[in-house]
Amino acid sequence: MADTPATPDAAASTEPKGPSKNELKKAAKKAEKAAAKDAKKASQAAAAPVAEPDYAEGSYGPLPLNMSQERTKRERISIAALTPNDVGKTVLFRARINTSRAQGSKMLFLNLRQKTASIQGLMIIDGTKVSKQMLKWSSSLLAESIVLVEGVVEKTAEEIKSASVKDLEIKISKFNLIAGLDGLLPFSLEDANRAEADYAQEGADFNRVNIDTRLSGRVLDLRTQTNQAIFKLQAVVTDFFRDYLHKNGFTEIHSPKLQGAATESGASVFKVQYFKGDAFLAQSPQLAKQMCIAADFERVYEIGPVFRAENANTHRHLTEFIGLDLEMAIEEHYHEVMELLDGLFLYIFRNLREQYKNEIEIVRKQFPAEEFIWREGPEGTLKLTFAEAVDLLVADGVDRSVLDDINTENEKRLGRLVREKYQTDYFIIDKFPMELRPFYTMADPNNPGLSNSYDFFMRGEEILSGAQRIHEPQLLMQEMRKKGIDPESMKAYVDAFRMGCPPHGGGGIGLERVLMLFLKLNNIRRASLFPRDPKRLEP
Amino acid sequence: MADTPATPDAAASTEPKGPSKNELKKAAKKAEKAAAKDAKKASQAAAAPVAEPDYAEGSYGPLPLNMSQERTKRERISIAALTPNDVGKTVLFRARINTSRAQGSKMLFLNLRQKTASIQGLMIIDGTKVSKQMLKWSSSLLAESIVLVEGVVEKTAEEIKSASVKDLEIKISKFNLIAGLDGLLPFSLEDANRAEADYAQEGADFNRVNIDTRLSGRVLDLRTQTNQAIFKLQAVVTDFFRDYLHKNGFTEIHSPKLQGAATESGASVFKVQYFKGDAFLAQSPQLAKQMCIAADFERVYEIGPVFRAENANTHRHLTEFIGLDLEMAIEEHYHEVMELLDGLFLYIFRNLREQYKNEIEIVRKQFPAEEFIWREGPEGTLKLTFAEAVDLLVADGVDRSVLDDINTENEKRLGRLVREKYQTDYFIIDKFPMELRPFYTMADPNNPGLSNSYDFFMRGEEILSGAQRIHEPQLLMQEMRKKGIDPESMKAYVDAFRMGCPPHGGGGIGLERVLMLFLKLNNIRRASLFPRDPKRLEP
């Protein structure tokens, strides 16, 4: 690679037209020159005192800007895949410089990183392959630079604590820059990566990178071990969600986010300029997934963005988050749905604990937390009615008169009470008062004022809301009018039930909340790749 | 179930508050009464001439509105799962009345449907279980009503052509209405379901349901065999997409659709009122997925909605569609991405053909099409350069002077030429002129004016667009300015590359286009659950 000519070969071009050919070539050259400048400087600086010839020339320096100039198909290895069997092999790989530390004037220790894997790289002036100039230039490269490394895999004398590969290192013979930095980093990755325990050490005086700084420099922040683990876990939660639902006969759907009317609750919906009219962003796939039940899909789920125009600046609200939604026809009773949802959560929790111990532990280092616990076995998940939950709080000293609804503070209190009494961080509250639920909720047939609806909780915070829905159009319209909604404004939705719809129910899960609460990240923004709140639309 | 008391038991209620308890009960009763009215009418009408006692009373009629009154947990079977081993068994199941036909005054033939499965139901007045009144009421139920059916599985004397289960039928002993219709259907499902071949029959005089009528009554339209198959296939395409990418080390991401700036190309972006300011809907996850590469995710994909504010009313444009996007770091050459994408499509095509023959044939009945063909084996997928594609068109008589770009008409022509010459409906065009591509596209190092970019085609229509991207911030800013974009307006994006980003490339696929073209549905709206175009925001 290092020997590839840097200059595009103009003579070889057979393309007659193209308005920007010269500019493009210039730009490419300029970029290469900029990248090469540091190398020359380093080389000159190193060469100045003695002017000795550089026997390592060609084994280091910046590579030309990659424009796919050539393709050797030479194998490049993954650090995580290295084993003691590779000792003695010459390997080639791309990595970030995680840290770099010169020892004396003849040795350079590098920590080279690929995602969460890392290995020690060692460069020693040896009179044949690594020159003084090469070492000098290499040690001038900043942390987070991307390099192409060639070297021999060797066994280490002692365990390398700072690398994920502890028993091997790379004796470097070629070292080239693929992509450098342009300006200063907003914070150091070392600071961003620091475990909570480090701050507690005696004499510790580290920079704490606050969440706003992290989010503004999110691209850098996402490179931390913690974030690599968090977003690995985010992806596997959706995998487990899909797995379980596929096994249970669900079909994935994609419903439109652009809506003709401000549905569900007009107050918290974003308005979109839609050609010469208006559209609105869906607050959930509620209407669409119910229409799919009326359309005989029987069991559907959707993973997609939902939008909430609530000006809520809290640790648990986003204006855009990922909804894991499902809806299913029921045969007899809405507990069929509630139990399926319970099975779904247990499936996710068990698989996370069994298969992703490593990732959970990585996150735990930065965010210490009590282990997330739940009930298994014949007793199963704790299910309280709303009335029982209220009684628990009253018994703990909360005034019953404020418990028409359970506010956020009392939810957390309830979570603590439940953990103490039932040894679980996960439970269900069933039978919410009708007045607390949306218009499409089915009433309890035996307890007027109550509804066939439930919320699921993790560590005292709601992560799922669901219910049996009204499938009968006349009753639905009556309930709409009661909540001040004109059925004509949601005609297509009401019409779906006029065409015959089976009894059904479902629920909606907030992906970021599940992740935040399982890992106890304390702020939902940490569970969102590029979070959106009333004050943040970037990056 | 049929014996469940219809009236919620008020005396059993222990709930003191709840503002709407009486109204709710009334509504539930009203709904039940409405449903019961027809039954009474039928019963009276039947009873009028002879006034004979009804020995089948309690074996038919409308069920009370399902409010989860009780839970027997009695098994309900799936029609598709029935086998000759079930002959003689009494079974219970929920189904739609697909068709209903009385024969003489003693027999009723029903076609009972669950999704795409159906079975014949037979009701015969027998002096013990099925009465005259029961038969009369049952035959009064409209097609698309949802019923609960109990009966004995029997072997049929001859093959039932109109049902998916051809050798079995249900001798009905109980027949109850779960959910009826409220008003007339906008069209009959029989008309909506009709195969193209039926119209060609001699003397055929069927109603053709046009696409606009279908889309306005989409809930009904989605119940057709064709649509059940189409949306099954839509779901499996995304499954295959994920499978393949998981096997190749990709991580799923979810990027925000709300953007702080009108990015990529300002002209076709929807504006959102965001609290006191503005936001914009993402036209693709382009920026986010590239930022994930800069954040060391190495290989990412996203399945999510993308929004295009183009006032294009064509067969292949939607204002909202599902993007299958991916991005990956490259080691040497952008053909690494192109080849991975090619492998992805072959994986999807092969698996569809092998595992979903049935669904494809169902769709084919309504939308006859030449089999979708592609090249396999050592020769592999056809890859043309843009210049070679132009030459093919010129050789076919197209004027070279209009081929700076290849328009939709010439794309289709090219598709036909390629099919004739190379026997494939799937091919790749590489090396597009730089001026046709977005600012973030990497130029070809050897052919000024050309770029490291490609489009993928199915049946002469573009389904994927992709390229190597610029990973060097100075070159990126230069290209932005050239296209009239102020780099400051996309600061977070540019900053991502300042922090060091590996060479990378990717592509974006339109899910609905792939489905439309594989199945030759001729209109993209047929591949979208609830399509959105400049004139349609409902249902």
Short mmCIF file of C-alpha atoms in Angstrom, two decimals, chain B residues 1-222:
data_model
loop_
_atom_site.label_atom_id
_atom_site.label_comp_id
_atom_site.label_asym_id
_atom_site.label_seq_id
_atom_site.Cartn_x
_atom_site.Cartn_y
_atom_site.Cartn_z
CA MET B 1 -68.35 -18.73 25.54
CA ALA B 2 -71.90 -18.54 24.20
CA ASP B 3 -73.28 -19.07 27.67
CA THR B 4 -71.39 -16.16 29.22
CA PRO B 5 -73.80 -13.65 30.76
CA ALA B 6 -73.92 -10.64 28.50
CA THR B 7 -74.43 -8.07 31.25
CA PRO B 8 -71.53 -6.89 33.39
CA ASP B 9 -72.41 -7.68 36.97
CA ALA B 10 -72.84 -4.31 38.69
CA ALA B 11 -73.29 -5.86 42.12
CA ALA B 12 -69.85 -7.42 41.91
CA SER B 13 -68.21 -4.04 41.56
CA THR B 14 -66.19 -2.83 44.52
CA GLU B 15 -64.70 0.18 42.79
CA PRO B 16 -66.11 3.33 44.41
CA LYS B 17 -64.99 6.02 41.95
CA GLY B 18 -64.75 6.36 38.17
CA PRO B 19 -66.71 9.05 36.39
CA SER B 20 -67.91 7.05 33.42
CA LYS B 21 -69.07 3.77 34.88
CA ASN B 22 -72.70 4.11 33.90
CA GLU B 23 -72.02 5.41 30.43
CA LEU B 24 -69.58 2.62 29.81
CA LYS B 25 -71.99 -0.05 30.85
CA LYS B 26 -74.68 1.55 28.73
CA ALA B 27 -72.36 1.64 25.74
CA ALA B 28 -71.44 -1.97 26.15
CA LYS B 29 -75.08 -2.92 26.44
CA LYS B 30 -75.97 -0.80 23.43
CA ALA B 31 -73.33 -2.54 21.36
CA GLU B 32 -74.58 -5.92 22.46
CA LYS B 33 -78.15 -4.98 21.70
CA ALA B 34 -77.26 -3.77 18.23
CA ALA B 35 -75.49 -7.04 17.58
CA ALA B 36 -78.38 -9.02 19.03
CA LYS B 37 -81.04 -7.24 16.98
CA ASP B 38 -80.38 -9.13 13.76
CA ALA B 39 -80.38 -12.42 15.60
CA LYS B 40 -83.77 -11.75 17.09
CA LYS B 41 -85.12 -10.63 13.75
CA ALA B 42 -83.87 -13.75 12.07
CA SER B 43 -85.14 -15.88 14.86
CA GLN B 44 -88.59 -14.24 14.78
CA ALA B 45 -88.76 -14.39 11.02
CA ALA B 46 -87.87 -18.03 11.11
CA ALA B 47 -90.22 -18.68 13.97
CA ALA B 48 -93.15 -16.73 12.54
CA PRO B 49 -94.74 -19.28 10.17
CA VAL B 50 -94.66 -22.30 12.49
CA ALA B 51 -93.74 -20.89 15.93
CA GLU B 52 -91.99 -24.16 16.66
CA PRO B 53 -89.62 -24.34 19.67
CA ASP B 54 -85.92 -23.82 18.89
CA TYR B 55 -83.92 -26.80 20.12
CA ALA B 56 -80.69 -25.09 18.96
CA GLU B 57 -81.20 -22.02 21.14
CA GLY B 58 -77.89 -21.25 22.79
CA SER B 59 -75.90 -22.72 19.90
CA TYR B 60 -75.95 -19.62 17.73
CA GLY B 61 -76.39 -15.85 17.79
CA PRO B 62 -74.18 -12.89 18.56
CA LEU B 63 -71.77 -13.13 21.47
CA PRO B 64 -71.72 -10.29 23.96
CA LEU B 65 -69.06 -7.69 23.19
CA ASN B 66 -65.75 -9.22 24.22
CA MET B 67 -64.57 -7.27 27.26
CA SER B 68 -62.52 -10.22 28.56
CA GLN B 69 -65.44 -11.41 30.67
CA GLU B 70 -64.03 -14.87 31.13
CA ARG B 71 -61.22 -17.18 30.20
CA THR B 72 -61.89 -20.87 29.64
CA LYS B 73 -58.51 -21.42 27.97
CA ARG B 74 -60.24 -23.90 25.71
CA GLU B 75 -58.04 -24.59 22.70
CA ARG B 76 -58.84 -22.84 19.47
CA ILE B 77 -57.36 -24.35 16.35
CA SER B 78 -55.76 -22.90 13.25
CA ILE B 79 -57.30 -23.94 9.93
CA ALA B 80 -53.89 -24.19 8.26
CA ALA B 81 -52.78 -26.74 10.86
CA LEU B 82 -55.63 -29.21 10.30
CA THR B 83 -54.68 -32.64 8.93
CA PRO B 84 -56.57 -35.86 8.15
CA ASN B 85 -55.52 -37.01 11.64
CA ASP B 86 -58.05 -34.54 13.02
CA VAL B 87 -61.03 -36.28 11.40
CA GLY B 88 -63.71 -36.96 14.02
CA LYS B 89 -62.46 -34.30 16.43
CA THR B 90 -64.68 -31.49 17.66
CA VAL B 91 -62.83 -28.24 17.11
CA LEU B 92 -63.36 -24.59 17.98
CA PHE B 93 -62.01 -21.65 16.00
CA ARG B 94 -62.43 -18.00 15.09
CA ALA B 95 -62.69 -17.17 11.37
CA ARG B 96 -64.11 -14.74 8.85
CA ILE B 97 -67.05 -15.73 6.69
CA ASN B 98 -65.42 -15.63 3.28
CA THR B 99 -68.50 -16.77 1.33
CA SER B 100 -71.84 -18.24 2.34
CA ARG B 101 -74.29 -20.13 0.13
CA ALA B 102 -77.57 -21.79 1.12
CA GLN B 103 -78.52 -24.96 -0.75
CA GLY B 104 -82.24 -25.68 -0.62
CA SER B 105 -83.75 -24.89 2.78
CA LYS B 106 -81.75 -27.35 4.83
CA MET B 107 -78.10 -26.76 4.06
CA LEU B 108 -75.67 -23.92 4.30
CA PHE B 109 -72.18 -24.01 2.76
CA LEU B 110 -69.68 -21.61 4.22
CA ASN B 111 -66.14 -20.80 3.26
CA LEU B 112 -64.37 -19.90 6.50
CA ARG B 113 -61.11 -17.98 6.36
CA GLN B 114 -58.09 -17.35 8.58
CA LYS B 115 -55.52 -15.16 6.77
CA THR B 116 -54.76 -17.14 3.57
CA ALA B 117 -56.10 -20.46 4.87
CA SER B 118 -59.72 -21.50 4.37
CA ILE B 119 -61.96 -24.49 4.92
CA GLN B 120 -65.49 -25.45 4.00
CA GLY B 121 -68.08 -25.30 6.76
CA LEU B 122 -71.29 -27.25 6.41
CA MET B 123 -74.45 -26.61 8.39
CA ILE B 124 -77.36 -29.09 8.01
CA ILE B 125 -80.67 -29.04 9.84
CA ASP B 126 -80.53 -32.34 11.69
CA GLY B 127 -83.35 -32.28 14.27
CA THR B 128 -80.95 -32.22 17.23
CA LYS B 129 -78.14 -29.68 16.93
CA VAL B 130 -78.88 -27.41 14.00
CA SER B 131 -82.38 -25.96 13.85
CA LYS B 132 -84.27 -24.16 11.10
CA GLN B 133 -83.89 -20.93 13.09
CA MET B 134 -80.14 -21.45 13.51
CA LEU B 135 -79.65 -22.03 9.80
CA LYS B 136 -81.72 -19.00 8.89
CA TRP B 137 -79.81 -16.72 11.24
CA SER B 138 -76.43 -18.10 10.16
CA SER B 139 -77.19 -17.58 6.50
CA SER B 140 -78.13 -13.96 7.22
CA LEU B 141 -74.58 -13.10 8.29
CA LEU B 142 -72.64 -11.02 5.80
CA ALA B 143 -69.32 -11.95 4.25
CA GLU B 144 -66.39 -10.62 6.33
CA SER B 145 -68.26 -11.14 9.60
CA ILE B 146 -66.07 -12.73 12.28
CA VAL B 147 -67.54 -15.88 13.78
CA LEU B 148 -66.74 -18.46 16.42
CA VAL B 149 -67.28 -21.91 14.95
CA GLU B 150 -67.61 -25.27 16.67
CA GLY B 151 -67.93 -28.47 14.72
CA VAL B 152 -66.57 -31.85 13.82
CA VAL B 153 -63.76 -32.31 11.31
CA GLU B 154 -64.90 -34.59 8.48
CA LYS B 155 -63.39 -35.95 5.31
CA THR B 156 -64.95 -34.50 2.18
CA ALA B 157 -66.46 -36.68 -0.54
CA GLU B 158 -64.69 -34.68 -3.22
CA GLU B 159 -61.95 -32.07 -3.38
CA ILE B 160 -63.01 -28.57 -2.29
CA LYS B 161 -61.49 -26.35 -4.95
CA SER B 162 -62.45 -23.06 -3.35
CA ALA B 163 -60.73 -23.74 0.00
CA SER B 164 -57.06 -24.08 0.90
CA VAL B 165 -57.92 -27.21 2.92
CA LYS B 166 -59.25 -29.42 0.14
CA ASP B 167 -59.88 -32.79 1.79
CA LEU B 168 -61.54 -31.74 5.06
CA GLU B 169 -64.59 -29.80 6.11
CA ILE B 170 -66.28 -28.76 9.35
CA LYS B 171 -69.72 -30.08 10.21
CA ILE B 172 -70.92 -27.08 12.24
CA SER B 173 -72.79 -27.50 15.54
CA LYS B 174 -72.30 -24.04 17.08
CA PHE B 175 -72.06 -20.75 15.25
CA ASN B 176 -71.68 -17.38 16.96
CA LEU B 177 -70.96 -13.87 15.82
CA ILE B 178 -67.86 -12.27 17.39
CA ALA B 179 -67.83 -9.08 15.31
CA GLY B 180 -70.15 -8.03 12.51
CA LEU B 181 -70.08 -5.26 9.96
CA ASP B 182 -71.34 -1.74 10.53
CA GLY B 183 -72.45 -0.51 7.11
CA LEU B 184 -71.55 -1.61 3.61
CA LEU B 185 -68.07 -2.62 2.47
CA PRO B 186 -66.49 -0.31 -0.13
CA PHE B 187 -65.94 -3.30 -2.44
CA SER B 188 -66.24 -7.06 -2.18
CA LEU B 189 -63.20 -9.06 -1.19
CA GLU B 190 -64.04 -11.49 -3.98
CA ASP B 191 -63.61 -8.71 -6.53
CA ALA B 192 -60.45 -7.50 -4.84
CA ASN B 193 -59.03 -11.01 -4.86
CA ARG B 194 -59.72 -11.86 -8.47
CA ALA B 195 -56.86 -13.31 -10.53
CA GLU B 196 -55.95 -11.58 -13.75
CA ALA B 197 -56.76 -14.75 -15.67
CA ASP B 198 -60.41 -14.59 -14.56
CA TYR B 199 -61.00 -11.43 -16.56
CA ALA B 200 -59.80 -13.19 -19.68
CA GLN B 201 -62.41 -15.95 -19.37
CA GLU B 202 -65.14 -15.99 -21.97
CA GLY B 203 -68.16 -13.99 -20.87
CA ALA B 204 -66.35 -12.63 -17.83
CA ASP B 205 -67.95 -9.44 -16.55
CA PHE B 206 -66.30 -8.72 -13.21
CA ASN B 207 -65.82 -5.48 -11.34
CA ARG B 208 -62.23 -4.38 -11.38
CA VAL B 209 -61.36 -2.62 -8.12
CA ASN B 210 -59.07 0.25 -9.03
CA ILE B 211 -56.03 1.09 -6.97
CA ASP B 212 -57.40 4.29 -5.50
CA THR B 213 -60.53 2.55 -4.22
CA ARG B 214 -58.33 -0.18 -2.78
CA LEU B 215 -56.06 2.27 -1.00
CA SER B 216 -58.96 4.21 0.47
CA GLY B 217 -60.40 0.94 1.78
CA ARG B 218 -56.92 -0.41 2.52
CA VAL B 219 -57.97 -2.37 5.63
CA LEU B 220 -60.29 -4.47 3.51
CA ASP B 221 -57.89 -4.60 0.57
CA LEU B 222 -55.09 -5.92 2.81
#
